[in-house]
Amino acid sequence: MNLLQILTAASPLTFAEYMDTVLYHPEQGYYNRQPIGFQGDFFTSASGDGDFGELLAVQFRQMWQILGCPSEFTLLEMGAGEGETARDCLGAIAQTDPQCYAAIRYVIVEKSPQKRQSQGERLGGHAVTWQDWRDIPDQSLIGCCFSNELVDALPVHWVVSQDQQLQEVYLDITPQGIEERLGPLSRPEISAYFTTLGIPFPGPTYPSGYRTEVNLAALDWLQTVARKLKQGYLLTIDYGYTGDRYYHPQRHQGTLQCYFQHRRHNNPYVNLGEQDITAHVNFTALTHWGEEYGLQTLGMTKQGLFLMALGLGDRLAALSQGNIPLNQLLQRRSHLHGLIDPTGLGGFSVLLQQRGLTPEQIATPLRGFATNPRA
Ligand SMILES: C[S@@+](CC[C@H](N)C(=O)[O-])C[C@H]1O[C@@H](n2cnc3c(N)ncnc32)[C@H](O)[C@@H]1O
């Protein structure tokens, strides 16, 4: 069966169910068919040179030290894409700190079977295990759970204000095509989401027809991580806004976007299984529900500042002193600049939460969150 047939058999669907199917169907879904990176439809900080994973490694080593150099320190990567971060990060720790490397238990939680396979092919000799959440006992993890561009890839409910009533987008799908219709909310948590965050949607300040997304899957994910983490950090890197900016009355078409062959557009009903669909992350929701689930927010910064504080500036400086051919130098410089460009990857948010740390551990500033990158 092709995707349209699969969707037709399951119709009608909420938009969230539709997005889950077109992205993650075990055979036909986007993440099981298309690569991430320059040959795919979009690239991430992990694509290309290894700087992103190598600089994260600096942060993870410090976390391990803050926790007292335990003999087992779990790095749990969620949504590991093509496996570059795991490879680069483990490679850097192996080189710089064998004792830390020996303590690391690197675990990947990955939804896509195809991505698990390509991660396995990229890891070289590094030991990594793949686990499902149900196999990880509650309150068992000591270490750091982290993700890059996971939360933006979770399926979202699409909602519309109609005459100040909250309606949800449903899809009627036939072999002839996909038709949207509005209906009552599929889950009461959707309206509770706005009430809890104090966002007056769909009140009078929002025009009729205002459309936006609600990422309930992000809250489920957060609750799961909080349940599994015994002592350590949760580090979330992604693009997004605080709640008030996300749901600003002027953002009347929301943030949903699609990527097809490195072009961005806003039609999720074309290129079925061949294009990515994403929505920005509401970081206020992550901090608010994080606190509810027992995750204390320790800091939030931008990726550009975060990576500079971890040593990206030194890499840039070293380039001009090195003796490498000009074309390679320009390529390296452009890659490094890309990671910190405030209008691109450098503008991503980096959220740090913790659970189970002692007051002394909480008070120890993490290097990536130093306000002065040279400090
Ligand atoms: C946009 S990609 C980012 C990949 C990688 N972190 C990077 O920076 O290149 C999202 C990744 O999350 C995975 N994913 C999506 N939903 C997931 C879930 N609920 N649990 C685990 N992995 C998930 C996807 O299969 C994919 O590997």
Short mmCIF file of C-alpha atoms and ligand atoms in Angstrom, two decimals:
data_model
loop_
_atom_site.label_atom_id
_atom_site.label_comp_id
_atom_site.label_asym_id
_atom_site.label_seq_id
_atom_site.Cartn_x
_atom_site.Cartn_y
_atom_site.Cartn_z
CA MET A 1 0.00 0.00 0.00
CA ASN A 2 1.21 3.50 -0.70
CA LEU A 3 0.80 6.29 1.83
CA LEU A 4 -2.39 7.67 0.31
CA GLN A 5 -3.98 4.21 0.55
CA ILE A 6 -2.78 3.82 4.13
CA LEU A 7 -4.18 7.24 5.02
CA THR A 8 -7.45 6.54 3.21
CA ALA A 9 -7.93 3.34 5.20
CA ALA A 10 -7.42 5.26 8.44
CA SER A 11 -9.53 8.33 7.51
CA PRO A 12 -10.77 10.52 9.09
CA LEU A 13 -7.68 11.63 11.01
CA THR A 14 -6.72 14.52 13.21
CA PHE A 15 -3.86 16.52 11.73
CA ALA A 16 -1.59 15.08 14.47
CA GLU A 17 -2.44 11.52 13.39
CA TYR A 18 -1.85 12.48 9.77
CA MET A 19 1.54 14.02 10.58
CA ASP A 20 2.53 10.97 12.61
CA THR A 21 1.68 8.67 9.68
CA VAL A 22 3.35 10.63 6.90
CA LEU A 23 6.51 11.14 8.96
CA TYR A 24 6.78 7.87 10.87
CA HIS A 25 4.87 5.07 9.16
CA PRO A 26 7.31 2.14 9.61
CA GLU A 27 7.82 1.65 5.85
CA GLN A 28 6.35 4.63 4.03
CA GLY A 29 6.95 7.45 6.49
CA TYR A 30 9.36 10.25 5.67
CA TYR A 31 11.88 9.41 8.40
CA ASN A 32 12.04 5.82 7.19
CA ARG A 33 12.63 6.78 3.59
CA GLN A 34 14.70 9.94 3.30
CA PRO A 35 18.14 10.80 4.66
CA ILE A 36 18.83 13.88 6.78
CA GLY A 37 21.64 16.09 5.49
CA PHE A 38 22.82 17.73 2.32
CA GLN A 39 21.51 14.83 0.21
CA GLY A 40 18.12 15.00 1.89
CA ASP A 41 15.64 17.82 2.35
CA PHE A 42 17.20 19.70 5.24
CA PHE A 43 20.36 19.59 7.28
CA THR A 44 20.90 20.02 11.01
CA SER A 45 23.77 21.13 13.22
CA ALA A 46 24.96 17.52 13.23
CA SER A 47 25.35 17.38 9.44
CA GLY A 48 28.75 17.96 7.89
CA ASP A 49 31.90 18.50 9.96
CA GLY A 50 31.93 17.03 13.46
CA ASP A 51 32.05 20.28 15.45
CA PHE A 52 28.56 20.08 16.92
CA GLY A 53 29.03 16.66 18.55
CA GLU A 54 32.61 17.45 19.54
CA LEU A 55 31.59 20.66 21.31
CA LEU A 56 28.66 18.92 23.02
CA ALA A 57 31.24 16.45 24.29
CA VAL A 58 32.93 19.28 26.21
CA GLN A 59 29.64 19.94 27.98
CA PHE A 60 28.95 16.29 28.71
CA ARG A 61 32.39 15.77 30.23
CA GLN A 62 31.79 18.68 32.59
CA MET A 63 28.40 17.23 33.57
CA TRP A 64 30.09 13.94 34.36
CA GLN A 65 32.61 15.77 36.54
CA ILE A 66 29.87 17.71 38.35
CA LEU A 67 28.17 14.43 39.15
CA GLY A 68 31.42 13.26 40.77
CA CYS A 69 32.83 11.20 37.89
CA PRO A 70 30.49 8.22 38.45
CA SER A 71 31.62 4.89 37.00
CA GLU A 72 28.45 4.80 34.90
CA PHE A 73 27.15 7.97 33.25
CA THR A 74 24.33 7.62 30.76
CA LEU A 75 24.17 9.85 27.70
CA LEU A 76 20.68 9.32 26.32
CA GLU A 77 20.24 10.81 22.87
CA MET A 78 16.63 11.08 21.76
CA GLY A 79 15.99 11.23 18.01
CA ALA A 80 19.54 10.66 16.81
CA GLY A 81 18.97 11.16 13.07
CA GLU A 82 21.88 9.79 11.05
CA GLY A 83 24.03 9.15 14.14
CA GLU A 84 26.58 11.89 13.51
CA THR A 85 26.28 13.47 16.95
CA ALA A 86 26.81 10.13 18.70
CA ARG A 87 29.85 9.39 16.54
CA ASP A 88 31.43 12.84 16.90
CA CYS A 89 30.71 13.21 20.57
CA LEU A 90 31.99 9.76 21.54
CA GLY A 91 35.03 10.19 19.29
CA ALA A 92 35.93 13.47 21.02
CA ILE A 93 35.51 12.07 24.54
CA ALA A 94 37.55 8.97 23.67
CA GLN A 95 40.38 11.23 22.54
CA THR A 96 40.34 13.75 25.36
CA ASP A 97 39.30 11.76 28.43
CA PRO A 98 39.57 7.95 28.42
CA GLN A 99 38.29 7.72 32.00
CA CYS A 100 35.12 9.60 31.13
CA TYR A 101 34.78 7.59 27.91
CA ALA A 102 34.93 4.34 29.89
CA ALA A 103 32.14 5.60 32.18
CA ILE A 104 29.76 6.56 29.38
CA ARG A 105 26.82 4.35 28.53
CA TYR A 106 25.50 5.86 25.30
CA VAL A 107 21.86 5.03 24.70
CA ILE A 108 19.70 6.10 21.77
CA VAL A 109 15.92 6.29 21.83
CA GLU A 110 14.91 6.47 18.18
CA LYS A 111 11.46 6.02 16.68
CA SER A 112 12.43 5.27 13.09
CA PRO A 113 13.71 1.74 12.30
CA GLN A 114 15.53 3.05 9.22
CA LYS A 115 17.29 5.75 11.25
CA ARG A 116 18.33 3.17 13.88
CA GLN A 117 19.96 1.24 11.08
CA SER A 118 21.79 4.20 9.60
CA GLN A 119 22.94 5.27 13.08
CA GLY A 120 24.41 1.79 13.57
CA GLU A 121 26.31 2.08 10.30
CA ARG A 122 27.91 5.37 11.30
CA LEU A 123 29.16 4.68 14.79
CA GLY A 124 32.45 3.02 13.95
CA GLY A 125 33.72 1.15 16.97
CA HIS A 126 31.78 3.10 19.60
CA ALA A 127 29.46 1.08 21.81
CA VAL A 128 25.88 2.33 21.69
CA THR A 129 22.63 0.63 22.63
CA TRP A 130 19.13 1.36 21.32
CA GLN A 131 16.32 1.21 23.81
CA ASP A 132 12.60 1.85 23.90
CA TRP A 133 11.27 3.90 26.77
CA ARG A 134 9.38 0.91 28.14
CA ASP A 135 12.68 -0.94 28.62
CA ILE A 136 14.21 1.84 30.71
CA PRO A 137 13.19 1.51 34.37
CA ASP A 138 11.73 4.58 36.06
CA GLN A 139 14.16 6.68 38.10
CA SER A 140 17.12 4.77 36.71
CA LEU A 141 19.12 7.23 34.62
CA ILE A 142 22.14 9.05 35.99
CA GLY A 143 23.61 11.35 33.37
CA CYS A 144 22.22 13.57 30.64
CA CYS A 145 19.25 13.10 28.30
CA PHE A 146 19.53 15.32 25.24
CA SER A 147 18.03 16.03 21.84
CA ASN A 148 18.62 18.23 18.85
CA GLU A 149 15.60 18.99 16.67
CA LEU A 150 13.51 16.21 18.17
CA VAL A 151 10.65 18.24 19.63
CA ASP A 152 9.99 20.16 16.39
CA ALA A 153 9.53 16.80 14.66
CA LEU A 154 6.77 15.55 16.99
CA PRO A 155 3.23 15.47 15.57
CA VAL A 156 1.12 18.51 16.47
CA HIS A 157 -2.60 19.18 16.71
CA TRP A 158 -3.65 21.94 14.33
CA VAL A 159 -6.26 24.26 15.79
CA VAL A 160 -8.25 27.20 14.45
CA SER A 161 -10.18 30.00 16.11
CA GLN A 162 -13.63 30.34 14.58
CA ASP A 163 -15.68 33.19 16.04
CA GLN A 164 -13.72 32.79 19.28
CA GLN A 165 -14.43 29.05 19.41
CA LEU A 166 -11.52 26.62 19.40
CA GLN A 167 -11.81 24.10 16.57
CA GLU A 168 -9.44 21.35 15.43
CA VAL A 169 -8.37 20.45 11.89
CA TYR A 170 -9.52 16.98 10.75
CA LEU A 171 -8.75 15.36 7.44
CA ASP A 172 -11.05 13.35 5.21
CA ILE A 173 -8.80 11.32 2.95
CA THR A 174 -9.84 9.45 -0.19
CA PRO A 175 -7.88 8.16 -3.19
CA GLN A 176 -8.82 11.45 -4.85
CA GLY A 177 -7.11 13.59 -2.22
CA ILE A 178 -7.11 15.17 1.22
CA GLU A 179 -9.84 17.54 2.44
CA GLU A 180 -9.60 19.59 5.61
CA ARG A 181 -12.60 20.16 7.84
CA LEU A 182 -12.95 21.72 11.27
CA GLY A 183 -14.50 19.89 14.23
CA PRO A 184 -14.57 19.84 18.02
CA LEU A 185 -11.29 19.24 19.86
CA SER A 186 -10.15 15.62 19.89
CA ARG A 187 -8.61 16.03 23.36
CA PRO A 188 -9.62 18.35 26.20
CA GLU A 189 -5.91 18.90 26.97
CA ILE A 190 -5.76 21.19 23.95
CA SER A 191 -7.90 23.93 25.47
CA ALA A 192 -6.40 23.26 28.92
CA TYR A 193 -2.99 23.93 27.32
CA PHE A 194 -3.87 27.56 26.59
CA THR A 195 -5.65 28.11 29.91
CA THR A 196 -2.70 26.71 31.86
CA LEU A 197 -0.21 28.92 30.05
CA GLY A 198 -2.44 32.00 30.45
CA ILE A 199 -2.72 32.51 26.70
CA PRO A 200 -6.10 34.11 25.93
CA PHE A 201 -6.59 32.06 22.76
CA PRO A 202 -9.14 32.04 21.12
CA GLY A 203 -10.27 35.33 22.74
CA PRO A 204 -11.17 38.60 21.04
CA THR A 205 -7.55 39.58 20.32
CA TYR A 206 -7.27 36.71 17.84
CA PRO A 207 -8.83 37.11 14.39
CA SER A 208 -11.30 34.48 13.22
CA GLY A 209 -9.40 31.96 11.10
CA TYR A 210 -6.25 32.23 13.25
CA ARG A 211 -4.51 28.88 13.00
CA THR A 212 -1.82 27.43 15.22
CA GLU A 213 -0.41 24.21 16.63
CA VAL A 214 -0.45 22.46 20.00
CA ASN A 215 2.30 19.94 20.69
CA LEU A 216 0.84 17.56 23.26
CA ALA A 217 3.36 14.90 22.24
CA ALA A 218 6.11 17.17 23.61
CA LEU A 219 4.44 17.11 27.02
CA ASP A 220 4.14 13.31 26.97
CA TRP A 221 7.80 13.07 25.99
CA LEU A 222 8.83 15.47 28.78
CA GLN A 223 6.88 13.49 31.36
CA THR A 224 8.55 10.26 30.23
CA VAL A 225 12.04 11.75 30.48
CA ALA A 226 11.27 13.17 33.92
CA ARG A 227 10.09 9.74 35.05
CA LYS A 228 13.21 7.97 33.84
CA LEU A 229 15.78 10.48 35.08
CA LYS A 230 17.08 9.82 38.57
CA GLN A 231 19.90 12.33 38.71
CA GLY A 232 21.15 14.60 35.98
CA TYR A 233 20.29 16.92 33.15
CA LEU A 234 17.90 17.30 30.26
CA LEU A 235 19.35 19.37 27.41
CA THR A 236 16.97 20.36 24.60
CA ILE A 237 18.16 22.14 21.47
CA ASP A 238 15.58 23.29 18.95
CA TYR A 239 14.02 26.25 17.21
CA GLY A 240 11.09 27.92 18.82
CA TYR A 241 9.69 30.76 20.84
CA THR A 242 8.43 31.55 24.29
CA GLY A 243 4.66 31.02 24.59
CA ASP A 244 3.68 34.67 24.22
CA ARG A 245 5.67 35.03 21.00
CA TYR A 246 4.52 31.69 19.66
CA TYR A 247 0.86 32.55 20.13
CA HIS A 248 1.14 36.24 19.27
CA PRO A 249 -2.12 37.39 17.64
CA GLN A 250 -0.17 38.45 14.55
CA ARG A 251 1.23 34.96 13.95
CA HIS A 252 -2.08 34.02 12.41
CA GLN A 253 -0.89 31.04 10.38
CA GLY A 254 1.14 29.41 13.15
CA THR A 255 4.59 27.96 12.58
CA LEU A 256 3.98 24.72 10.67
CA GLN A 257 6.39 24.33 7.76
CA CYS A 258 7.56 21.70 5.31
CA TYR A 259 10.96 20.99 3.80
CA PHE A 260 11.32 19.42 0.39
CA GLN A 261 14.70 19.32 -1.34
CA HIS A 262 16.02 22.17 0.82
CA ARG A 263 13.06 24.40 -0.03
CA ARG A 264 10.66 25.54 2.64
CA HIS A 265 6.92 25.80 2.00
CA ASN A 266 3.67 25.44 3.92
CA ASN A 267 1.62 22.73 2.20
CA PRO A 268 1.70 19.52 4.29
CA TYR A 269 -0.58 17.69 1.84
CA VAL A 270 1.92 17.26 -1.01
CA ASN A 271 5.00 15.02 -1.45
CA LEU A 272 3.51 12.45 0.95
CA GLY A 273 6.31 10.68 2.81
CA GLU A 274 8.87 12.64 0.83
CA GLN A 275 8.96 15.89 2.74
CA ASP A 276 9.55 16.88 6.32
CA ILE A 277 6.84 18.62 8.34
CA THR A 278 7.77 20.53 11.48
CA ALA A 279 6.43 23.07 13.93
CA HIS A 280 8.38 25.41 16.19
CA VAL A 281 8.77 24.52 19.85
CA ASN A 282 6.95 26.36 22.61
CA PHE A 283 9.75 26.60 25.18
CA THR A 284 7.42 28.06 27.82
CA ALA A 285 5.44 24.82 27.66
CA LEU A 286 8.63 22.81 28.20
CA THR A 287 9.67 24.86 31.23
CA HIS A 288 6.14 25.02 32.70
CA TRP A 289 5.30 21.33 32.37
CA GLY A 290 8.90 20.43 33.14
CA GLU A 291 8.46 21.97 36.61
CA GLU A 292 5.19 20.04 37.00
CA TYR A 293 6.92 16.79 36.21
CA GLY A 294 9.87 17.48 38.51
CA LEU A 295 12.37 19.05 36.11
CA GLN A 296 13.84 22.30 37.34
CA THR A 297 14.91 24.82 34.71
CA LEU A 298 18.56 25.75 35.16
CA GLY A 299 19.13 27.91 32.12
CA MET A 300 18.27 28.82 28.61
CA THR A 301 20.57 30.27 26.00
CA LYS A 302 21.05 30.42 22.25
CA GLN A 303 23.00 27.82 20.33
CA GLY A 304 25.48 30.43 19.05
CA LEU A 305 26.42 31.50 22.59
CA PHE A 306 26.34 27.92 23.83
CA LEU A 307 28.78 26.64 21.21
CA MET A 308 31.02 29.69 21.55
CA ALA A 309 31.24 29.06 25.29
CA LEU A 310 32.18 25.45 24.57
CA GLY A 311 35.09 26.43 22.34
CA LEU A 312 33.81 27.20 18.86
CA GLY A 313 35.52 30.59 18.93
CA ASP A 314 38.85 28.89 19.57
CA ARG A 315 38.27 26.71 16.52
CA LEU A 316 37.62 29.80 14.42
CA ALA A 317 40.74 31.51 15.74
CA ALA A 318 42.87 28.40 15.15
CA LEU A 319 41.79 28.37 11.52
CA SER A 320 43.58 31.59 10.69
CA GLN A 321 46.77 30.30 12.32
CA GLY A 322 46.62 26.92 10.63
CA ASN A 323 48.21 26.07 7.36
CA ILE A 324 45.35 24.67 5.33
CA PRO A 325 44.47 25.35 1.71
CA LEU A 326 42.33 28.44 1.22
CA ASN A 327 39.30 26.61 -0.17
CA GLN A 328 39.23 24.27 2.83
CA LEU A 329 39.73 27.16 5.21
CA LEU A 330 36.77 29.03 3.70
CA GLN A 331 34.63 25.91 3.85
CA ARG A 332 35.49 25.26 7.51
CA ARG A 333 34.90 28.87 8.43
CA SER A 334 31.54 28.93 6.71
CA HIS A 335 30.51 25.70 8.48
CA LEU A 336 31.51 27.10 11.89
CA HIS A 337 29.78 30.40 11.20
CA GLY A 338 26.68 28.45 10.17
CA LEU A 339 26.47 26.86 13.61
CA ILE A 340 26.45 30.24 15.37
CA ASP A 341 24.62 32.42 12.84
CA PRO A 342 21.87 34.09 14.91
CA THR A 343 19.51 34.08 11.91
CA GLY A 344 19.96 30.32 11.46
CA LEU A 345 21.20 27.45 13.63
CA GLY A 346 22.87 29.86 16.08
CA GLY A 347 19.45 31.29 16.94
CA PHE A 348 18.12 27.94 18.15
CA SER A 349 17.28 27.78 21.84
CA VAL A 350 19.16 25.56 24.27
CA LEU A 351 17.17 24.65 27.36
CA LEU A 352 18.77 23.05 30.41
CA GLN A 353 16.67 21.28 33.05
CA GLN A 354 17.69 19.07 35.95
CA ARG A 355 16.36 16.50 38.31
CA GLY A 356 17.86 14.95 41.43
CA LEU A 357 21.01 17.10 41.67
CA THR A 358 22.33 18.32 45.01
CA PRO A 359 22.27 22.08 45.77
CA GLU A 360 26.05 22.20 45.15
CA GLN A 361 25.70 20.50 41.80
CA ILE A 362 22.85 22.84 40.83
CA ALA A 363 24.98 25.83 41.80
CA THR A 364 27.88 24.77 39.60
CA PRO A 365 27.52 26.72 36.35
CA LEU A 366 27.71 24.73 33.17
CA ARG A 367 30.32 25.87 30.71
CA GLY A 368 27.89 26.20 27.80
CA PHE A 369 25.72 28.56 29.82
CA ALA A 370 28.48 30.91 30.92
CA THR A 371 27.42 34.44 30.05
CA ASN A 372 30.93 35.32 28.98
CA PRO A 373 31.99 32.73 26.41
CA ARG A 374 35.63 33.14 27.45
CA ALA A 375 34.91 32.65 31.15
C1 LIG B 1 14.79 16.37 12.70
S1 LIG B 1 15.51 14.83 13.08
C2 LIG B 1 16.93 15.33 14.03
C3 LIG B 1 18.02 14.30 14.02
C4 LIG B 1 19.29 14.59 14.79
N1 LIG B 1 19.06 14.85 16.17
C5 LIG B 1 20.09 15.71 14.17
O1 LIG B 1 20.37 16.70 14.85
O2 LIG B 1 20.46 15.59 12.98
C6 LIG B 1 14.41 14.13 14.26
C7 LIG B 1 14.81 12.75 14.75
O3 LIG B 1 13.95 12.36 15.81
C8 LIG B 1 13.44 11.05 15.55
N2 LIG B 1 12.17 10.95 16.28
C9 LIG B 1 11.00 11.54 16.01
N3 LIG B 1 10.08 11.27 16.94
C10 LIG B 1 10.69 10.52 17.87
C11 LIG B 1 10.29 9.95 19.11
N4 LIG B 1 9.06 10.11 19.57
N5 LIG B 1 11.19 9.24 19.80
C12 LIG B 1 12.46 9.09 19.34
N6 LIG B 1 12.91 9.58 18.18
C13 LIG B 1 12.03 10.30 17.46
C14 LIG B 1 13.37 11.00 14.05
O4 LIG B 1 13.24 9.70 13.53
C15 LIG B 1 14.71 11.64 13.70
O5 LIG B 1 15.78 10.74 13.87
#
